[in-house]
Amino acid sequence: RVRERCAAALRPGCDVDDAPMVDPKNLNRICKLCPGLRVEVIEGNEVSVVLLDEPALFVDVTSAHDPYPPALWAAAAGYFS
């Protein structure tokens, strides 16, 4: 996602392929040096980086728990069809 944000910052409508490649090892190292960030290894080479002073309000895509009511999904289905 870092590369996508970089492309968007370069200029509106910029193709992600025009953005420079991000070195994940270097990014991981830099994040670990920041006292306001928490870096956690998820699995293999995947890491999660969160801000320490912000609540972690994430939807876990691997969880079977769905916090949203059926009416929301029905409205979304209608909107996207």
PDB file of C-alpha atoms in Angstrom:
ATOM      1  CA  ARG A   1       0.000   0.000   0.000  1.00  0.00           C
ATOM      2  CA  VAL A   2       2.981   2.319   0.503  1.00  0.00           C
ATOM      3  CA  ARG A   3       3.730   2.340  -3.216  1.00  0.00           C
ATOM      4  CA  GLU A   4       0.090   3.160  -4.055  1.00  0.00           C
ATOM      5  CA  ARG A   5       0.165   6.122  -1.670  1.00  0.00           C
ATOM      6  CA  CYS A   6       3.460   7.258  -3.142  1.00  0.00           C
ATOM      7  CA  ALA A   7       1.978   7.179  -6.642  1.00  0.00           C
ATOM      8  CA  ALA A   8      -1.033   9.212  -5.502  1.00  0.00           C
ATOM      9  CA  ALA A   9       1.280  11.772  -3.892  1.00  0.00           C
ATOM     10  CA  LEU A  10       3.372  12.132  -7.061  1.00  0.00           C
ATOM     11  CA  ARG A  11       0.423  13.463  -9.050  1.00  0.00           C
ATOM     12  CA  PRO A  12      -3.301  12.782  -9.360  1.00  0.00           C
ATOM     13  CA  GLY A  13      -4.038   9.779 -11.556  1.00  0.00           C
ATOM     14  CA  CYS A  14      -0.431   8.571 -11.415  1.00  0.00           C
ATOM     15  CA  ASP A  15      -0.070   4.891 -12.267  1.00  0.00           C
ATOM     16  CA  VAL A  16       1.346   2.834  -9.407  1.00  0.00           C
ATOM     17  CA  ASP A  17       3.986   1.470 -11.814  1.00  0.00           C
ATOM     18  CA  ASP A  18       5.396   5.010 -12.100  1.00  0.00           C
ATOM     19  CA  ALA A  19       6.140   5.133  -8.358  1.00  0.00           C
ATOM     20  CA  PRO A  20       9.507   3.947  -7.060  1.00  0.00           C
ATOM     21  CA  MET A  21       9.736   0.455  -5.581  1.00  0.00           C
ATOM     22  CA  VAL A  22       9.772   0.304  -1.781  1.00  0.00           C
ATOM     23  CA  ASP A  23      12.465  -1.806  -0.117  1.00  0.00           C
ATOM     24  CA  PRO A  24      10.500  -3.720   2.552  1.00  0.00           C
ATOM     25  CA  LYS A  25      13.583  -4.495   4.676  1.00  0.00           C
ATOM     26  CA  ASN A  26      14.565  -0.831   4.773  1.00  0.00           C
ATOM     27  CA  LEU A  27      10.987   0.259   5.519  1.00  0.00           C
ATOM     28  CA  ASN A  28      10.778  -2.304   8.341  1.00  0.00           C
ATOM     29  CA  ARG A  29      14.078  -1.064   9.789  1.00  0.00           C
ATOM     30  CA  ILE A  30      12.952   2.566   9.672  1.00  0.00           C
ATOM     31  CA  CYS A  31       9.594   1.751  11.280  1.00  0.00           C
ATOM     32  CA  LYS A  32      11.333  -0.109  14.131  1.00  0.00           C
ATOM     33  CA  LEU A  33      13.420   3.021  14.808  1.00  0.00           C
ATOM     34  CA  CYS A  34      10.309   5.191  15.256  1.00  0.00           C
ATOM     35  CA  PRO A  35       9.255   5.341  18.924  1.00  0.00           C
ATOM     36  CA  GLY A  36       5.650   6.129  17.981  1.00  0.00           C
ATOM     37  CA  LEU A  37       5.183   2.917  15.980  1.00  0.00           C
ATOM     38  CA  ARG A  38       4.657  -0.708  16.987  1.00  0.00           C
ATOM     39  CA  VAL A  39       5.933  -3.264  14.470  1.00  0.00           C
ATOM     40  CA  GLU A  40       4.630  -6.834  14.715  1.00  0.00           C
ATOM     41  CA  VAL A  41       5.566  -9.801  12.544  1.00  0.00           C
ATOM     42  CA  ILE A  42       2.394 -11.373  11.145  1.00  0.00           C
ATOM     43  CA  GLU A  43       3.850 -14.352   9.277  1.00  0.00           C
ATOM     44  CA  GLY A  44       6.920 -14.864   7.168  1.00  0.00           C
ATOM     45  CA  ASN A  45       7.951 -11.481   5.782  1.00  0.00           C
ATOM     46  CA  GLU A  46       4.615  -9.770   6.501  1.00  0.00           C
ATOM     47  CA  VAL A  47       4.549  -7.143   9.215  1.00  0.00           C
ATOM     48  CA  SER A  48       1.927  -4.890  10.748  1.00  0.00           C
ATOM     49  CA  VAL A  49       2.787  -1.327  11.759  1.00  0.00           C
ATOM     50  CA  VAL A  50       0.417   0.688  13.943  1.00  0.00           C
ATOM     51  CA  LEU A  51       0.557   4.050  15.670  1.00  0.00           C
ATOM     52  CA  LEU A  52       0.980   3.664  19.437  1.00  0.00           C
ATOM     53  CA  ASP A  53      -1.254   6.611  20.403  1.00  0.00           C
ATOM     54  CA  GLU A  54      -4.183   5.638  18.170  1.00  0.00           C
ATOM     55  CA  PRO A  55      -6.822   2.978  18.794  1.00  0.00           C
ATOM     56  CA  ALA A  56      -6.475  -0.063  16.551  1.00  0.00           C
ATOM     57  CA  LEU A  57      -9.772   0.051  14.669  1.00  0.00           C
ATOM     58  CA  PHE A  58      -9.257  -2.628  12.049  1.00  0.00           C
ATOM     59  CA  VAL A  59     -11.509  -5.184  10.457  1.00  0.00           C
ATOM     60  CA  ASP A  60      -9.812  -8.572  10.566  1.00  0.00           C
ATOM     61  CA  VAL A  61     -10.455 -10.021   7.110  1.00  0.00           C
ATOM     62  CA  THR A  62      -9.638 -13.517   8.384  1.00  0.00           C
ATOM     63  CA  SER A  63     -12.224 -13.407  11.186  1.00  0.00           C
ATOM     64  CA  ALA A  64     -15.616 -15.082  10.837  1.00  0.00           C
ATOM     65  CA  HIS A  65     -17.127 -12.386  13.095  1.00  0.00           C
ATOM     66  CA  ASP A  66     -19.163  -9.857  11.107  1.00  0.00           C
ATOM     67  CA  PRO A  67     -19.849  -6.708  13.176  1.00  0.00           C
ATOM     68  CA  TYR A  68     -22.139  -5.214  10.520  1.00  0.00           C
ATOM     69  CA  PRO A  69     -25.922  -5.741  10.397  1.00  0.00           C
ATOM     70  CA  PRO A  70     -27.546  -7.622   7.494  1.00  0.00           C
ATOM     71  CA  ALA A  71     -29.273  -4.391   6.399  1.00  0.00           C
ATOM     72  CA  LEU A  72     -25.883  -2.841   5.635  1.00  0.00           C
ATOM     73  CA  TRP A  73     -24.944  -5.754   3.366  1.00  0.00           C
ATOM     74  CA  ALA A  74     -28.326  -5.623   1.619  1.00  0.00           C
ATOM     75  CA  ALA A  75     -27.893  -1.892   0.993  1.00  0.00           C
ATOM     76  CA  ALA A  76     -24.338  -2.462  -0.264  1.00  0.00           C
ATOM     77  CA  ALA A  77     -25.497  -5.226  -2.612  1.00  0.00           C
ATOM     78  CA  GLY A  78     -28.183  -2.922  -3.987  1.00  0.00           C
ATOM     79  CA  TYR A  79     -25.713  -0.071  -4.434  1.00  0.00           C
ATOM     80  CA  PHE A  80     -23.131  -2.176  -6.265  1.00  0.00           C
ATOM     81  CA  SER A  81     -25.585  -4.005  -8.537  1.00  0.00           C
TER      82      SER A  81
END
